[in-house]
Amino acid sequence: MRGPVGVAVIGCGGVSGGHLSAYAANSRARLVATVDARPALAEAAAHKWGAARWYATVEEALADPEVRVVDLCLPHHLHAPVAIQAADAGKHVFVEKPIANTLEEADAMIAACRRAGVLLLVDQTKRYQNRHRRVKELLDAGYVGEPVLVKGAYLQDITYAWRQMDPARRAGYWKHDGVISGIGIHALDLLRWLIGEAVEVQAVAATTDLIESGRRTEDSGIVLLRFANGCVGEVTVSYVLKDPRLASSWDVMPLQIYGRDGSLQLGWDDRITVASRKLPGDGAGIVEFHSRPPVGAPRPPAEGMAGAIEHLLDCLLDGARPLTPGEDARASLELVEAAYRSIREGRAVRLPLAAPSGG
Ligand SMILES: NC(=O)c1ccc[n+]([C@@H]2O[C@H](COP(=O)([O-])OP(=O)(O)OC[C@H]3O[C@@H](n4cnc5c(N)ncnc54)[C@H](O)[C@@H]3O)[C@@H](O)[C@H]2O)c1
């Protein structure tokens, strides 16, 4: 494929700004269209980010010959049907996490994209953050050695954001969306990437009235993992955390990995600390990582959603091997499904849950 790649962003709600700004700044992409069932949102996004046109329906975008990729920033239940429709129309698909609501939906998406010979890439954003890329490099370089224990977390306080949120989003989006599916999947996906595949999952969760009274889906949870390589792990997730350290950053993802040769900690301040037999001296040291490089330092690679979009373009234009293809994102969804099954049944759940169906 030759660039720039024509893109339609479908869904112009909360997350879309991160995608639209990345396309607008990337010379290898061309923002052809913005799409939203609420046309005023699509129109405003088109004006703001320089899209050639805007549409109120998916069908119009799929009929547009200049659109070669659809970027789905849609509620979870629409990921599968719209991705399948897009693949059938010959469009490449970039979709927000989680890949879908269920494993069966994910399988249908993967099969449709394979059938059509189009790319299915999922925005498992955390793998594209520079701090996590650095952690991966340090693990691959052997500072920690074979992992023994991992503790991860993804903590947010959305109680303030909730009160400010667009009522349409509140009604249509969060209701089917607990914290394990909503942000836990980021931490679980990251641990799959850093540690390996899990063979057993056990979880507990709580639902408070801190977001809204009568909320049904969980707003805090703990997921325990046993990995195939023998490592054990814990992922703590919450939407309702009250902590002074969240004042300047409402969203944090601390991480600790302990291995046979050392340990690594990614702190609340994004600083990475390593203690390792591989380091000179007494075996303890600090590997500095600056999420904002000092003045004059080389610009770090695009990261987060912009990093995922850069990678999407690398795959389409340069034949790069996809880091988070549909099959991989399905495995992260499987951990979420296993956690919910464990909560429902009050027991540890073995993986895999089920072989991929179809395709
Ligand atoms: N990667 C991340 O860090 C991250 C962060 C936030 C959200 N997300 C994900 O992004 C996705 C979207 O989340 P959001 O917060 O932007 O949701 P949102 O509800 O704010 O936006 C969704 C938009 O889709 C539109 N829409 C609904 N049905 C449509 C249809 N049939 N055709 C066209 N448009 C339609 C809605 O009008 C709305 O504007 C979800 O999968 C969510 O989990 C990812």
Short mmCIF file of C-alpha atoms and ligand atoms in Angstrom, two decimals:
data_model
loop_
_atom_site.label_atom_id
_atom_site.label_comp_id
_atom_site.label_asym_id
_atom_site.label_seq_id
_atom_site.Cartn_x
_atom_site.Cartn_y
_atom_site.Cartn_z
CA MET A 1 0.00 0.00 0.00
CA ARG A 2 1.22 3.53 -0.73
CA GLY A 3 0.56 6.50 1.54
CA PRO A 4 -0.90 8.66 2.71
CA VAL A 5 -3.50 6.22 3.97
CA GLY A 6 -7.11 7.48 3.89
CA VAL A 7 -8.79 7.03 7.29
CA ALA A 8 -12.33 7.41 8.61
CA VAL A 9 -12.67 7.78 12.37
CA ILE A 10 -16.00 6.28 13.40
CA GLY A 11 -17.28 7.53 16.75
CA CYS A 12 -16.35 11.09 17.72
CA GLY A 13 -16.85 10.84 21.49
CA GLY A 14 -14.46 10.84 24.42
CA VAL A 15 -11.50 8.88 23.09
CA SER A 16 -11.58 10.09 19.50
CA GLY A 17 -9.55 13.26 20.15
CA GLY A 18 -6.43 11.14 20.79
CA HIS A 19 -6.91 9.41 17.43
CA LEU A 20 -7.92 12.46 15.40
CA SER A 21 -5.01 14.57 16.64
CA ALA A 22 -2.59 11.75 15.79
CA TYR A 23 -3.86 11.44 12.19
CA ALA A 24 -3.88 15.22 11.76
CA ALA A 25 -0.20 15.33 12.78
CA ASN A 26 0.90 12.33 10.70
CA SER A 27 1.92 12.91 7.09
CA ARG A 28 1.50 9.20 6.29
CA ALA A 29 -2.24 9.40 7.00
CA ARG A 30 -5.04 11.49 5.54
CA LEU A 31 -8.17 12.08 7.57
CA VAL A 32 -10.85 11.50 4.94
CA ALA A 33 -13.94 11.42 7.12
CA THR A 34 -15.32 11.63 10.63
CA VAL A 35 -18.46 9.67 11.46
CA ASP A 36 -20.89 9.80 14.36
CA ALA A 37 -24.52 8.87 14.82
CA ARG A 38 -24.73 12.35 16.33
CA PRO A 39 -23.81 14.32 13.19
CA ALA A 40 -22.97 17.52 15.10
CA LEU A 41 -20.07 15.65 16.74
CA ALA A 42 -18.81 14.36 13.37
CA GLU A 43 -19.07 17.82 11.84
CA ALA A 44 -17.27 19.52 14.73
CA ALA A 45 -14.48 16.91 14.64
CA ALA A 46 -14.09 17.30 10.86
CA HIS A 47 -13.70 21.06 11.23
CA LYS A 48 -11.32 20.80 14.15
CA TRP A 49 -9.03 18.15 12.69
CA GLY A 50 -9.28 18.91 8.99
CA ALA A 51 -11.22 15.89 7.73
CA ALA A 52 -12.42 16.23 4.15
CA ARG A 53 -16.01 15.23 5.02
CA TRP A 54 -18.25 13.95 7.79
CA TYR A 55 -20.96 11.32 7.83
CA ALA A 56 -23.78 10.26 10.16
CA THR A 57 -23.68 6.59 9.19
CA VAL A 58 -21.10 3.83 8.94
CA GLU A 59 -22.46 2.85 5.52
CA GLU A 60 -21.56 6.23 4.01
CA ALA A 61 -17.98 5.91 5.25
CA LEU A 62 -17.67 2.37 3.91
CA ALA A 63 -18.92 3.48 0.49
CA ASP A 64 -16.24 6.19 0.33
CA PRO A 65 -13.46 4.90 -1.98
CA GLU A 66 -10.86 7.16 -0.36
CA VAL A 67 -11.37 5.45 3.00
CA ARG A 68 -8.91 2.57 3.28
CA VAL A 69 -8.89 2.22 7.07
CA VAL A 70 -11.69 2.60 9.56
CA ASP A 71 -10.74 3.57 13.09
CA LEU A 72 -13.47 2.46 15.48
CA CYS A 73 -13.89 4.64 18.57
CA LEU A 74 -17.28 3.13 19.31
CA PRO A 75 -18.98 1.65 22.38
CA HIS A 76 -17.94 -1.95 22.98
CA HIS A 77 -21.07 -3.64 21.64
CA LEU A 78 -20.52 -1.98 18.23
CA HIS A 79 -16.90 -3.08 17.74
CA ALA A 80 -17.77 -6.48 16.24
CA PRO A 81 -20.68 -5.59 13.95
CA VAL A 82 -18.97 -2.51 12.50
CA ALA A 83 -15.57 -4.21 12.14
CA ILE A 84 -17.17 -7.10 10.26
CA GLN A 85 -19.12 -4.71 8.02
CA ALA A 86 -15.90 -2.80 7.31
CA ALA A 87 -13.88 -5.95 6.55
CA ASP A 88 -16.61 -7.12 4.18
CA ALA A 89 -16.26 -3.75 2.43
CA GLY A 90 -12.48 -4.33 2.09
CA LYS A 91 -11.39 -1.76 4.69
CA HIS A 92 -8.58 -2.30 7.19
CA VAL A 93 -9.76 -2.07 10.82
CA PHE A 94 -8.16 -0.31 13.75
CA VAL A 95 -10.37 -0.72 16.81
CA GLU A 96 -10.27 0.54 20.36
CA LYS A 97 -9.86 -1.88 23.26
CA PRO A 98 -11.41 -4.20 24.29
CA ILE A 99 -11.51 -5.90 20.90
CA ALA A 100 -15.16 -6.83 21.56
CA ASN A 101 -17.68 -7.61 24.25
CA THR A 102 -17.30 -11.41 23.97
CA LEU A 103 -14.82 -13.99 22.67
CA GLU A 104 -17.38 -15.14 20.09
CA GLU A 105 -17.60 -11.58 18.73
CA ALA A 106 -13.81 -11.34 18.66
CA ASP A 107 -13.60 -14.63 16.74
CA ALA A 108 -16.12 -13.36 14.19
CA MET A 109 -14.10 -10.15 13.70
CA ILE A 110 -10.84 -12.06 13.28
CA ALA A 111 -12.45 -14.45 10.79
CA ALA A 112 -14.01 -11.61 8.76
CA CYS A 113 -10.71 -9.73 8.52
CA ARG A 114 -8.79 -12.88 7.55
CA ARG A 115 -11.41 -13.68 4.89
CA ALA A 116 -11.15 -10.18 3.46
CA GLY A 117 -7.35 -10.07 3.71
CA VAL A 118 -7.42 -6.86 5.75
CA LEU A 119 -5.52 -5.89 8.89
CA LEU A 120 -7.24 -6.04 12.28
CA LEU A 121 -5.21 -4.04 14.80
CA VAL A 122 -6.43 -3.27 18.32
CA ASP A 123 -5.47 -0.18 20.29
CA GLN A 124 -4.02 -1.87 23.37
CA THR A 125 -2.58 1.55 24.09
CA LYS A 126 -0.33 0.70 27.02
CA ARG A 127 2.04 -1.37 24.89
CA TYR A 128 2.72 1.78 22.89
CA GLN A 129 3.70 3.96 25.88
CA ASN A 130 7.36 4.78 25.99
CA ARG A 131 7.64 3.89 29.69
CA HIS A 132 6.27 0.41 29.00
CA ARG A 133 8.49 -0.02 25.94
CA ARG A 134 11.44 0.78 28.23
CA VAL A 135 10.27 -1.78 30.82
CA LYS A 136 10.04 -4.38 28.05
CA GLU A 137 13.56 -3.55 26.84
CA LEU A 138 14.94 -3.91 30.37
CA LEU A 139 13.21 -7.28 30.84
CA ASP A 140 14.44 -8.49 27.46
CA ALA A 141 17.96 -7.36 28.38
CA GLY A 142 17.83 -9.75 31.36
CA TYR A 143 17.96 -7.32 34.31
CA VAL A 144 15.15 -9.15 36.10
CA GLY A 145 15.66 -12.66 34.76
CA GLU A 146 12.95 -15.27 34.92
CA PRO A 147 9.93 -13.54 36.52
CA VAL A 148 8.70 -14.86 39.87
CA LEU A 149 6.15 -12.29 41.06
CA VAL A 150 4.42 -9.33 39.42
CA LYS A 151 2.14 -6.68 40.89
CA GLY A 152 0.37 -4.30 38.56
CA ALA A 153 -2.39 -1.76 39.01
CA TYR A 154 -4.48 0.65 37.02
CA LEU A 155 -6.11 3.21 39.22
CA GLN A 156 -8.38 6.07 38.26
CA ASP A 157 -10.76 8.36 40.02
CA ILE A 158 -13.55 8.90 37.52
CA THR A 159 -16.08 10.12 40.08
CA TYR A 160 -15.36 13.75 39.16
CA ALA A 161 -15.27 13.03 35.40
CA TRP A 162 -18.54 11.13 35.74
CA ARG A 163 -20.34 14.19 37.06
CA GLN A 164 -19.07 16.25 34.09
CA MET A 165 -19.75 13.58 31.48
CA ASP A 166 -22.02 13.99 28.47
CA PRO A 167 -25.37 12.42 29.53
CA ALA A 168 -25.57 10.41 26.25
CA ARG A 169 -22.28 8.75 27.07
CA ARG A 170 -23.29 8.12 30.66
CA ALA A 171 -26.48 6.41 29.55
CA GLY A 172 -25.08 4.44 26.65
CA TYR A 173 -21.54 3.59 27.54
CA TRP A 174 -20.59 2.92 31.09
CA LYS A 175 -23.66 0.92 31.99
CA HIS A 176 -22.30 -2.25 30.41
CA ASP A 177 -18.79 -1.56 31.44
CA GLY A 178 -17.09 -2.59 34.65
CA VAL A 179 -13.59 -1.54 35.63
CA ILE A 180 -12.02 -4.93 34.78
CA SER A 181 -13.27 -4.72 31.21
CA GLY A 182 -12.86 -0.94 30.94
CA ILE A 183 -9.27 -0.42 32.16
CA GLY A 184 -8.28 -3.75 33.73
CA ILE A 185 -7.79 -5.05 30.22
CA HIS A 186 -4.97 -2.52 29.75
CA ALA A 187 -3.06 -3.88 32.75
CA LEU A 188 -3.81 -7.52 31.88
CA ASP A 189 -2.70 -6.99 28.28
CA LEU A 190 0.49 -5.32 29.49
CA LEU A 191 1.30 -8.28 31.77
CA ARG A 192 0.71 -10.75 28.94
CA TRP A 193 3.21 -8.79 26.88
CA LEU A 194 5.79 -8.43 29.65
CA ILE A 195 5.46 -11.76 31.50
CA GLY A 196 3.74 -14.25 29.19
CA GLU A 197 0.48 -16.16 28.96
CA ALA A 198 -1.60 -16.95 32.04
CA VAL A 199 -2.98 -20.40 32.81
CA GLU A 200 -5.19 -19.55 35.81
CA VAL A 201 -7.21 -16.52 36.92
CA GLN A 202 -9.00 -15.72 40.16
CA ALA A 203 -10.76 -12.44 40.89
CA VAL A 204 -12.84 -10.49 43.38
CA ALA A 205 -14.67 -7.23 42.79
CA ALA A 206 -16.73 -4.59 44.56
CA THR A 207 -19.41 -2.18 43.44
CA THR A 208 -19.89 1.03 45.40
CA ASP A 209 -22.22 3.99 45.00
CA LEU A 210 -19.29 6.39 44.48
CA ILE A 211 -19.86 6.75 40.73
CA GLU A 212 -23.64 6.69 40.85
CA SER A 213 -26.26 5.15 43.06
CA GLY A 214 -27.61 1.89 41.71
CA ARG A 215 -24.52 1.15 39.61
CA ARG A 216 -24.44 -2.52 38.72
CA THR A 217 -20.96 -3.10 37.28
CA GLU A 218 -17.88 -3.35 39.48
CA ASP A 219 -15.79 -0.26 40.18
CA SER A 220 -12.88 -1.96 42.00
CA GLY A 221 -11.35 -5.38 41.60
CA ILE A 222 -8.31 -7.59 42.15
CA VAL A 223 -7.28 -10.21 39.61
CA LEU A 224 -4.79 -12.93 40.60
CA LEU A 225 -2.87 -14.68 37.84
CA ARG A 226 -0.74 -17.78 37.50
CA PHE A 227 1.43 -17.68 34.39
CA ALA A 228 2.58 -20.64 32.31
CA ASN A 229 6.21 -19.83 33.24
CA GLY A 230 5.44 -20.21 36.97
CA CYS A 231 5.27 -16.50 37.78
CA VAL A 232 2.31 -15.39 39.93
CA GLY A 233 0.74 -11.97 39.69
CA GLU A 234 -1.83 -9.52 40.93
CA VAL A 235 -3.60 -6.71 39.11
CA THR A 236 -5.54 -4.15 41.17
CA VAL A 237 -7.99 -1.90 39.35
CA SER A 238 -10.30 0.86 40.45
CA TYR A 239 -12.34 3.75 39.11
CA VAL A 240 -12.98 5.27 42.52
CA LEU A 241 -9.61 5.56 44.16
CA LYS A 242 -9.08 8.54 46.46
CA ASP A 243 -5.39 9.19 46.80
CA PRO A 244 -3.46 12.45 47.10
CA ARG A 245 -1.02 11.25 44.42
CA LEU A 246 -3.89 11.24 41.94
CA ALA A 247 -4.34 15.00 42.33
CA SER A 248 -1.88 15.80 39.55
CA SER A 249 -2.53 12.64 37.52
CA TRP A 250 -5.98 11.11 37.75
CA ASP A 251 -4.78 7.95 36.08
CA VAL A 252 -1.81 5.84 37.26
CA MET A 253 -0.36 2.44 36.45
CA PRO A 254 2.35 1.40 38.92
CA LEU A 255 4.11 -1.90 38.28
CA GLN A 256 6.52 -4.15 40.19
CA ILE A 257 8.25 -7.17 38.67
CA TYR A 258 10.45 -9.48 40.75
CA GLY A 259 12.61 -12.12 39.09
CA ARG A 260 15.48 -14.52 39.75
CA ASP A 261 18.13 -11.91 38.88
CA GLY A 262 16.60 -8.65 39.99
CA SER A 263 13.53 -6.49 40.29
CA LEU A 264 12.02 -3.57 38.47
CA GLN A 265 9.56 -0.96 39.67
CA LEU A 266 7.67 1.55 37.59
CA GLY A 267 6.52 4.18 40.05
CA TRP A 268 3.57 6.53 40.23
CA ASP A 269 5.88 9.20 38.79
CA ASP A 270 6.82 7.02 35.75
CA ARG A 271 10.33 6.54 37.10
CA ILE A 272 11.78 3.08 36.55
CA THR A 273 13.99 1.66 39.32
CA VAL A 274 16.00 -1.50 38.80
CA ALA A 275 17.91 -3.65 41.29
CA SER A 276 19.80 -6.38 39.50
CA ARG A 277 22.72 -8.77 39.69
CA LYS A 278 23.48 -7.47 36.22
CA LEU A 279 24.23 -3.97 37.47
CA PRO A 280 27.77 -3.08 38.56
CA GLY A 281 28.63 -2.39 42.23
CA ASP A 282 26.25 -3.52 44.93
CA GLY A 283 23.65 -4.61 42.42
CA ALA A 284 21.18 -1.82 43.04
CA GLY A 285 20.76 1.17 40.78
CA ILE A 286 18.31 3.42 39.10
CA VAL A 287 17.53 3.44 35.43
CA GLU A 288 16.16 6.90 34.75
CA PHE A 289 13.30 7.32 32.39
CA HIS A 290 11.89 10.73 31.54
CA SER A 291 8.45 10.78 30.05
CA ARG A 292 9.20 14.41 29.18
CA PRO A 293 12.73 14.63 27.83
CA PRO A 294 14.93 17.53 28.90
CA VAL A 295 15.12 20.58 26.64
CA GLY A 296 17.34 19.82 23.63
CA ALA A 297 17.10 16.01 24.00
CA PRO A 298 15.92 14.07 20.94
CA ARG A 299 12.15 13.78 20.66
CA PRO A 300 10.93 10.41 21.97
CA PRO A 301 8.87 8.23 19.61
CA ALA A 302 5.14 8.95 19.35
CA GLU A 303 3.42 7.07 22.14
CA GLY A 304 0.06 5.97 23.45
CA MET A 305 -2.67 6.29 20.85
CA ALA A 306 -0.38 8.26 18.54
CA GLY A 307 2.19 5.47 18.93
CA ALA A 308 -0.39 2.82 18.09
CA ILE A 309 -1.43 4.80 15.02
CA GLU A 310 2.22 5.16 13.95
CA HIS A 311 2.46 1.38 14.25
CA LEU A 312 -0.77 0.93 12.25
CA LEU A 313 0.84 2.92 9.43
CA ASP A 314 4.09 0.92 9.75
CA CYS A 315 2.04 -2.27 9.29
CA LEU A 316 0.11 -0.96 6.29
CA LEU A 317 2.88 0.91 4.51
CA ASP A 318 6.06 -0.92 5.52
CA GLY A 319 4.81 -4.45 6.24
CA ALA A 320 5.67 -4.30 9.96
CA ARG A 321 4.50 -7.27 12.03
CA PRO A 322 1.43 -6.17 14.02
CA LEU A 323 2.13 -5.94 17.78
CA THR A 324 -1.52 -6.06 18.86
CA PRO A 325 -3.43 -7.92 16.13
CA GLY A 326 -6.95 -9.24 16.71
CA GLU A 327 -5.72 -12.67 17.82
CA ASP A 328 -3.52 -11.14 20.51
CA ALA A 329 -6.20 -8.76 21.77
CA ARG A 330 -8.58 -11.72 21.96
CA ALA A 331 -6.23 -13.37 24.46
CA SER A 332 -6.38 -10.25 26.65
CA LEU A 333 -10.18 -10.27 26.44
CA GLU A 334 -10.04 -13.92 27.50
CA LEU A 335 -8.35 -12.87 30.76
CA VAL A 336 -11.18 -10.39 31.36
CA GLU A 337 -13.77 -13.07 30.65
CA ALA A 338 -11.97 -15.47 32.99
CA ALA A 339 -11.91 -12.83 35.75
CA TYR A 340 -15.67 -12.27 35.42
CA ARG A 341 -16.30 -16.02 35.40
CA SER A 342 -14.17 -16.37 38.55
CA ILE A 343 -16.16 -13.59 40.28
CA ARG A 344 -19.49 -15.19 39.30
CA GLU A 345 -18.50 -18.70 40.31
CA GLY A 346 -16.27 -17.87 43.30
CA ARG A 347 -13.39 -20.07 42.16
CA ALA A 348 -10.14 -20.08 40.20
CA VAL A 349 -10.64 -20.45 36.43
CA ARG A 350 -8.24 -22.34 34.17
CA LEU A 351 -7.22 -21.05 30.75
CA PRO A 352 -7.78 -21.30 27.86
CA LEU A 353 -11.52 -20.86 28.34
CA ALA A 354 -12.36 -22.14 24.88
CA ALA A 355 -10.59 -22.66 21.59
CA PRO A 356 -11.13 -19.84 19.09
CA SER A 357 -14.28 -20.57 17.15
CA GLY A 358 -14.77 -20.32 13.40
CA GLY A 359 -12.42 -18.88 10.82
N1 LIG B 1 -7.26 3.18 24.74
C1 LIG B 1 -7.70 3.92 25.74
O1 LIG B 1 -6.93 4.32 26.61
C2 LIG B 1 -9.15 4.30 25.79
C3 LIG B 1 -9.59 5.38 26.57
C4 LIG B 1 -10.96 5.66 26.56
C5 LIG B 1 -11.84 4.89 25.82
N2 LIG B 1 -11.36 3.84 25.10
C6 LIG B 1 -12.24 2.99 24.27
O2 LIG B 1 -12.70 3.77 23.18
C7 LIG B 1 -14.00 3.31 22.79
C8 LIG B 1 -14.95 4.49 22.75
O3 LIG B 1 -14.98 5.07 24.02
P1 LIG B 1 -15.42 6.59 24.24
O4 LIG B 1 -15.04 6.89 25.62
O5 LIG B 1 -14.91 7.47 23.16
O6 LIG B 1 -17.02 6.44 24.11
P2 LIG B 1 -18.07 7.61 23.83
O7 LIG B 1 -19.37 7.06 24.25
O8 LIG B 1 -17.59 8.89 24.43
O9 LIG B 1 -18.03 7.80 22.24
C9 LIG B 1 -18.62 6.87 21.36
C10 LIG B 1 -19.20 7.65 20.18
O10 LIG B 1 -19.74 6.71 19.25
C11 LIG B 1 -20.90 7.29 18.70
N3 LIG B 1 -21.75 6.24 18.15
C12 LIG B 1 -22.54 5.37 18.82
N4 LIG B 1 -23.16 4.55 17.94
C13 LIG B 1 -22.74 4.90 16.70
C14 LIG B 1 -23.01 4.41 15.40
N5 LIG B 1 -23.83 3.39 15.20
N6 LIG B 1 -22.41 5.01 14.35
C15 LIG B 1 -21.59 6.07 14.54
N7 LIG B 1 -21.29 6.57 15.76
C16 LIG B 1 -21.86 5.99 16.82
C17 LIG B 1 -21.54 8.01 19.87
O11 LIG B 1 -22.48 9.00 19.42
C18 LIG B 1 -20.34 8.60 20.58
O12 LIG B 1 -20.05 9.90 20.14
C19 LIG B 1 -14.36 2.20 23.79
O13 LIG B 1 -13.99 0.97 23.26
C20 LIG B 1 -13.49 2.52 24.98
O14 LIG B 1 -13.19 1.40 25.81
C21 LIG B 1 -10.04 3.55 25.05
#
